[in-house]
Amino acid sequence: MSPPAEPRTSGWSDAETGGCLLLLVLMADAMAACLAAIVMAVHGLGQGDGGAGRRTVEPAPTDWTPVWCWGTLALAAGVTGVLLLRVGNRVTGTIQLTLCVILTGTVVSAWP
């Protein structure tokens, strides 16, 4: 009697898992970008001429909103880039990490 055959593993389930992971990463990055865009838009609406006719001697408070928004996007891109590299998607992970570096430069330029 021959030994039982081992179950075959197909590459199809790996492709499905990778595709689902890429879809989740794309959705997470899109949600982070939408959240940052909404926060920046609402923040921009509050920058109107609220104190017309008033003179103040104290300086305006430091505006940290752009730093937090761009920093959140950079963090999201960096984390997803590292996860993609660990899973084995080298090209997509490298692109995500490059985007993270670009966004980090934007954070540094927005620093007050």
Coordinates of N, CA, C and O in Angstrom, one line a residue:
M1 N 0.8 -1.2 0.0 CA 0.0 0.0 0.0 C 0.9 1.2 0.0 O 1.8 1.3 0.8
S2 N 0.6 2.2 -0.8 CA 1.4 3.4 -1.0 C 1.0 4.4 0.1 O -0.2 4.4 0.5
P3 N 1.9 5.3 0.5 CA 1.6 6.3 1.5 C 0.6 7.3 0.9 O 0.6 7.5 -0.3
P4 N -0.2 7.9 1.8 CA -1.2 8.9 1.3 C -0.4 10.1 0.7 O 0.6 10.5 1.1
A5 N -1.0 10.6 -0.4 CA -0.4 11.7 -1.1 C -0.6 13.0 -0.3 O -1.6 13.2 0.3
E6 N 0.4 13.8 -0.3 CA 0.4 15.1 0.4 C -0.5 16.0 -0.4 O -0.5 16.0 -1.7
P7 N -1.3 16.9 0.3 CA -2.1 17.8 -0.5 C -1.3 18.8 -1.3 O -0.2 19.3 -0.8
R8 N -1.7 19.1 -2.4 CA -1.0 20.0 -3.3 C -1.3 21.4 -2.8 O -2.4 21.8 -2.6
T9 N -0.2 22.2 -2.8 CA -0.5 23.6 -2.5 C -0.4 24.4 -3.9 O 0.6 24.2 -4.6
S10 N -1.3 25.2 -4.1 CA -1.3 25.9 -5.4 C -0.9 27.3 -5.1 O -1.0 27.9 -4.1
G11 N -0.4 27.9 -6.2 CA 0.0 29.3 -6.1 C -1.2 30.2 -6.1 O -1.1 31.4 -5.9
W12 N -2.4 29.7 -6.4 CA -3.6 30.5 -6.5 C -4.0 31.1 -5.2 O -4.4 32.3 -5.1
S13 N -3.9 30.3 -4.1 CA -4.3 30.8 -2.8 C -3.3 31.9 -2.3 O -3.7 32.9 -1.7
D14 N -2.0 31.8 -2.7 CA -1.0 32.8 -2.4 C -1.3 34.1 -3.2 O -1.2 35.2 -2.7
A15 N -1.8 33.9 -4.4 CA -2.1 35.1 -5.2 C -3.4 35.8 -4.6 O -3.4 37.0 -4.6
E16 N -4.3 35.0 -4.2 CA -5.5 35.6 -3.6 C -5.2 36.4 -2.3 O -5.6 37.5 -2.0
T17 N -4.3 35.8 -1.5 CA -3.9 36.4 -0.2 C -3.1 37.7 -0.5 O -3.4 38.7 0.1
G18 N -2.2 37.6 -1.5 CA -1.5 38.8 -1.9 C -2.4 39.9 -2.4 O -2.2 41.1 -2.1
G19 N -3.3 39.5 -3.2 CA -4.3 40.5 -3.8 C -5.1 41.2 -2.8 O -5.3 42.4 -2.8
C20 N -5.6 40.4 -1.8 CA -6.4 40.9 -0.7 C -5.6 41.9 0.1 O -6.1 42.9 0.6
L21 N -4.3 41.5 0.4 CA -3.4 42.3 1.2 C -3.2 43.7 0.5 O -3.3 44.7 1.1
L22 N -2.9 43.6 -0.8 CA -2.7 44.8 -1.6 C -3.9 45.7 -1.6 O -3.9 46.9 -1.5
L23 N -5.1 45.1 -1.7 CA -6.4 45.9 -1.7 C -6.5 46.5 -0.3 O -6.9 47.7 -0.3
L24 N -6.3 45.8 0.8 CA -6.4 46.4 2.1 C -5.4 47.6 2.3 O -5.7 48.6 2.9
V25 N -4.2 47.4 1.8 CA -3.2 48.4 1.9 C -3.6 49.7 1.1 O -3.5 50.8 1.6
L26 N -4.1 49.5 -0.1 CA -4.6 50.6 -0.9 C -5.7 51.3 -0.2 O -5.8 52.5 -0.1
M27 N -6.7 50.5 0.4 CA -7.8 51.2 1.1 C -7.3 51.9 2.3 O -7.8 53.0 2.6
A28 N -6.4 51.4 3.1 CA -5.9 52.1 4.3 C -5.2 53.4 3.9 O -5.4 54.4 4.5
D29 N -4.4 53.3 2.8 CA -3.7 54.6 2.4 C -4.7 55.6 1.9 O -4.6 56.8 2.1
A30 N -5.7 55.1 1.2 CA -6.7 56.1 0.6 C -7.5 56.7 1.8 O -7.8 57.9 1.8
M31 N -7.8 55.9 2.8 CA -8.6 56.4 3.9 C -7.7 57.4 4.7 O -8.2 58.5 5.1
A32 N -6.4 57.2 4.9 CA -5.6 58.1 5.6 C -5.4 59.4 4.8 O -5.5 60.5 5.3
A33 N -5.3 59.3 3.5 CA -5.3 60.5 2.6 C -6.6 61.3 2.7 O -6.5 62.5 2.7
C34 N -7.7 60.6 2.6 CA -9.0 61.3 2.7 C -9.1 62.0 4.1 O -9.6 63.2 4.1
L35 N -8.7 61.3 5.1 CA -8.8 62.0 6.5 C -7.9 63.2 6.5 O -8.4 64.2 7.1
A36 N -6.7 63.1 6.0 CA -5.8 64.3 6.0 C -6.4 65.4 5.2 O -6.3 66.6 5.6
A37 N -7.0 65.1 4.0 CA -7.5 66.1 3.2 C -8.7 66.8 3.9 O -8.9 68.0 3.8
I38 N -9.6 66.0 4.5 CA -10.7 66.6 5.2 C -10.2 67.5 6.4 O -10.7 68.6 6.5
V39 N -9.3 67.1 7.1 CA -8.7 67.9 8.2 C -8.1 69.2 7.7 O -8.4 70.2 8.3
M40 N -7.3 69.1 6.6 CA -6.7 70.3 6.1 C -7.8 71.2 5.5 O -7.6 72.4 5.6
A41 N -8.8 70.7 4.9 CA -9.9 71.5 4.3 C -10.7 72.2 5.5 O -10.9 73.4 5.4
V42 N -11.0 71.5 6.5 CA -11.7 72.1 7.6 C -10.8 73.1 8.3 O -11.3 74.2 8.7
H43 N -9.6 72.8 8.4 CA -8.6 73.8 9.0 C -8.5 75.0 8.2 O -8.4 76.1 8.7
G44 N -8.5 74.9 6.8 CA -8.5 76.0 6.0 C -9.7 76.9 6.0 O -9.6 78.1 5.9
L45 N -10.8 76.3 6.3 CA -12.1 77.1 6.5 C -12.0 78.0 7.7 O -12.5 79.1 7.7
G46 N -11.3 77.5 8.7 CA -11.2 78.3 10.0 C -10.1 79.3 9.9 O -10.0 80.1 10.8
Q47 N -9.4 79.4 8.8 CA -8.4 80.4 8.7 C -8.9 81.8 8.1 O -8.1 82.6 7.8
G48 N -10.2 81.9 8.0 CA -10.8 83.1 7.4 C -10.5 84.3 8.3 O -9.8 84.3 9.3
D49 N -11.1 85.4 7.9 CA -10.9 86.7 8.6 C -11.8 86.7 9.8 O -12.8 87.4 9.9
G50 N -11.4 86.0 10.9 CA -12.2 86.0 12.1 C -12.1 87.2 13.0 O -12.9 87.5 13.7
G51 N -11.0 87.8 12.9 CA -10.7 89.0 13.8 C -10.6 90.3 13.0 O -9.7 91.1 13.2
A52 N -11.5 90.5 12.1 CA -11.5 91.8 11.3 C -11.7 93.0 12.2 O -12.6 93.0 13.0
G53 N -10.9 93.9 12.0 CA -11.0 95.2 12.8 C -10.3 95.1 14.2 O -10.3 96.1 14.8
R54 N -9.9 94.0 14.6 CA -9.2 93.9 15.9 C -7.7 93.8 15.7 O -7.2 93.3 14.8
R55 N -7.1 94.5 16.6 CA -5.6 94.4 16.6 C -5.2 93.6 17.9 O -5.6 94.0 19.0
T56 N -4.3 92.7 17.6 CA -3.8 91.9 18.7 C -2.3 92.1 18.8 O -1.6 92.2 17.7
V57 N -1.8 92.1 20.0 CA -0.3 92.2 20.1 C 0.4 90.9 20.3 O 1.6 90.7 20.1
E58 N -0.4 89.9 20.7 CA 0.2 88.5 20.9 C 0.4 87.8 19.6 O -0.5 88.0 18.7
P59 N 1.4 87.0 19.4 CA 1.6 86.3 18.2 C 0.5 85.2 18.0 O 0.0 84.7 19.0
A60 N 0.3 84.9 16.8 CA -0.7 83.8 16.5 C -0.1 82.5 17.0 O 1.1 82.3 17.0
P61 N -1.0 81.6 17.5 CA -0.5 80.3 18.0 C 0.1 79.5 16.8 O -0.2 79.6 15.7
T62 N 1.0 78.6 17.2 CA 1.7 77.8 16.2 C 0.7 76.8 15.6 O -0.1 76.2 16.3
D63 N 0.8 76.7 14.3 CA -0.2 75.8 13.6 C 0.5 74.5 13.3 O 1.4 74.4 12.4
W64 N 0.0 73.5 14.0 CA 0.6 72.1 13.9 C -0.2 71.2 12.9 O 0.1 70.1 12.7
T65 N -1.3 71.7 12.4 CA -2.2 70.8 11.6 C -1.5 70.3 10.4 O -1.6 69.1 10.1
P66 N -0.8 71.1 9.6 CA -0.1 70.4 8.4 C 0.9 69.4 8.8 O 1.1 68.4 8.2
V67 N 1.6 69.6 9.9 CA 2.6 68.7 10.4 C 2.0 67.4 10.8 O 2.4 66.3 10.4
W68 N 0.9 67.4 11.5 CA 0.2 66.2 11.9 C -0.4 65.5 10.7 O -0.3 64.2 10.6
C69 N -1.0 66.2 9.8 CA -1.6 65.5 8.6 C -0.5 64.9 7.7 O -0.7 63.7 7.4
W70 N 0.5 65.6 7.4 CA 1.5 65.0 6.5 C 2.3 63.9 7.3 O 2.7 62.9 6.7
G71 N 2.5 64.1 8.6 CA 3.1 63.1 9.4 C 2.3 61.8 9.4 O 2.9 60.7 9.4
T72 N 1.0 61.9 9.5 CA 0.1 60.7 9.6 C 0.2 60.0 8.2 O 0.3 58.7 8.2
L73 N 0.2 60.7 7.1 CA 0.3 60.1 5.8 C 1.7 59.4 5.7 O 1.8 58.3 5.1
A74 N 2.8 60.1 6.1 CA 4.1 59.5 6.0 C 4.2 58.2 6.9 O 4.7 57.2 6.4
L75 N 3.6 58.2 8.1 CA 3.6 57.0 8.9 C 2.8 55.9 8.3 O 3.3 54.7 8.3
A76 N 1.7 56.2 7.7 CA 0.8 55.1 7.1 C 1.6 54.6 5.9 O 1.6 53.3 5.7
A77 N 2.2 55.4 5.1 CA 3.0 54.9 3.9 C 4.2 54.1 4.4 O 4.5 53.0 3.8
G78 N 4.9 54.5 5.4 CA 6.0 53.8 5.9 C 5.7 52.4 6.5 O 6.3 51.4 6.2
V79 N 4.6 52.4 7.3 CA 4.2 51.1 7.9 C 3.7 50.1 6.8 O 4.1 48.9 6.8
T80 N 2.9 50.6 5.8 CA 2.5 49.7 4.8 C 3.6 49.3 3.9 O 3.7 48.1 3.4
G81 N 4.6 50.1 3.7 CA 5.8 49.8 2.9 C 6.6 48.7 3.5 O 7.0 47.7 2.9
V82 N 6.8 48.8 4.9 CA 7.5 47.7 5.6 C 6.7 46.4 5.6 O 7.3 45.3 5.4
L83 N 5.4 46.5 5.8 CA 4.6 45.3 5.7 C 4.7 44.6 4.3 O 4.8 43.4 4.2
L84 N 4.6 45.4 3.3 CA 4.7 44.9 1.9 C 6.1 44.2 1.7 O 6.2 43.2 1.0
L85 N 7.1 44.8 2.2 CA 8.5 44.2 2.0 C 8.6 42.9 2.8 O 9.2 42.0 2.3
R86 N 8.0 42.9 4.0 CA 8.0 41.6 4.8 C 7.2 40.5 4.1 O 7.6 39.3 4.2
V87 N 6.2 40.9 3.4 CA 5.3 39.8 2.8 C 6.0 39.3 1.5 O 5.9 38.2 1.1
G88 N 6.8 40.2 0.9 CA 7.6 39.8 -0.3 C 7.3 40.6 -1.5 O 7.8 40.3 -2.6
N89 N 6.5 41.6 -1.4 CA 6.2 42.5 -2.6 C 7.3 43.6 -2.6 O 7.1 44.7 -2.0
R90 N 8.4 43.3 -3.2 CA 9.5 44.3 -3.1 C 9.3 45.6 -3.9 O 9.6 46.6 -3.4
V91 N 8.7 45.5 -5.1 CA 8.5 46.7 -5.9 C 7.5 47.6 -5.2 O 7.7 48.8 -5.0
T92 N 6.3 47.1 -4.8 CA 5.3 47.9 -4.1 C 5.8 48.4 -2.8 O 5.5 49.6 -2.5
G93 N 6.5 47.6 -2.0 CA 7.0 48.1 -0.8 C 8.1 49.2 -0.9 O 8.1 50.2 -0.2
T94 N 8.9 49.1 -2.0 CA 9.9 50.1 -2.2 C 9.2 51.4 -2.7 O 9.6 52.5 -2.2
I95 N 8.2 51.3 -3.5 CA 7.4 52.5 -3.9 C 6.8 53.2 -2.6 O 6.8 54.4 -2.5
Q96 N 6.2 52.4 -1.7 CA 5.6 52.9 -0.5 C 6.6 53.6 0.3 O 6.4 54.7 0.9
L97 N 7.8 53.0 0.5 CA 8.8 53.6 1.3 C 9.4 54.9 0.7 O 9.7 55.8 1.4
T98 N 9.5 54.9 -0.7 CA 9.9 56.2 -1.3 C 8.8 57.3 -1.1 O 9.2 58.4 -0.8
L99 N 7.6 56.9 -1.2 CA 6.5 57.9 -0.9 C 6.6 58.3 0.6 O 6.4 59.5 0.9
C100 N 7.0 57.4 1.5 CA 7.2 57.8 2.9 C 8.3 58.8 3.0 O 8.1 59.8 3.8
V101 N 9.4 58.6 2.3 CA 10.5 59.6 2.4 C 10.1 61.0 1.8 O 10.4 62.0 2.4
I102 N 9.3 61.0 0.7 CA 8.8 62.2 0.2 C 7.9 62.9 1.1 O 8.0 64.2 1.4
L103 N 7.0 62.2 1.7 CA 6.1 62.8 2.7 C 6.8 63.3 4.0 O 6.4 64.3 4.6
T104 N 7.8 62.6 4.4 CA 8.6 63.0 5.5 C 9.3 64.3 5.2 O 9.4 65.2 6.0
G105 N 9.8 64.5 4.0 CA 10.3 65.8 3.5 C 9.3 66.9 3.6 O 9.6 68.0 3.9
T106 N 8.1 66.6 3.2 CA 7.0 67.5 3.3 C 6.7 67.9 4.8 O 6.4 69.1 5.1
V107 N 6.8 67.0 5.7 CA 6.6 67.2 7.1 C 7.7 68.2 7.6 O 7.4 69.2 8.3
V108 N 8.9 67.9 7.2 CA 10.0 68.8 7.6 C 9.8 70.2 7.1 O 10.1 71.2 7.8
S109 N 9.4 70.3 5.9 CA 9.2 71.7 5.3 C 8.0 72.4 5.9 O 8.0 73.6 5.9
A110 N 7.0 71.6 6.4 CA 5.8 72.3 7.1 C 6.1 72.6 8.5 O 5.2 73.2 9.2
W111 N 7.2 72.1 9.1 CA 7.5 72.3 10.5 C 7.6 73.8 10.8 O 8.3 74.5 10.1
P112 N 6.9 74.3 11.8 CA 6.9 75.7 12.1 C 8.2 76.2 12.7 O 8.9 75.6 13.3

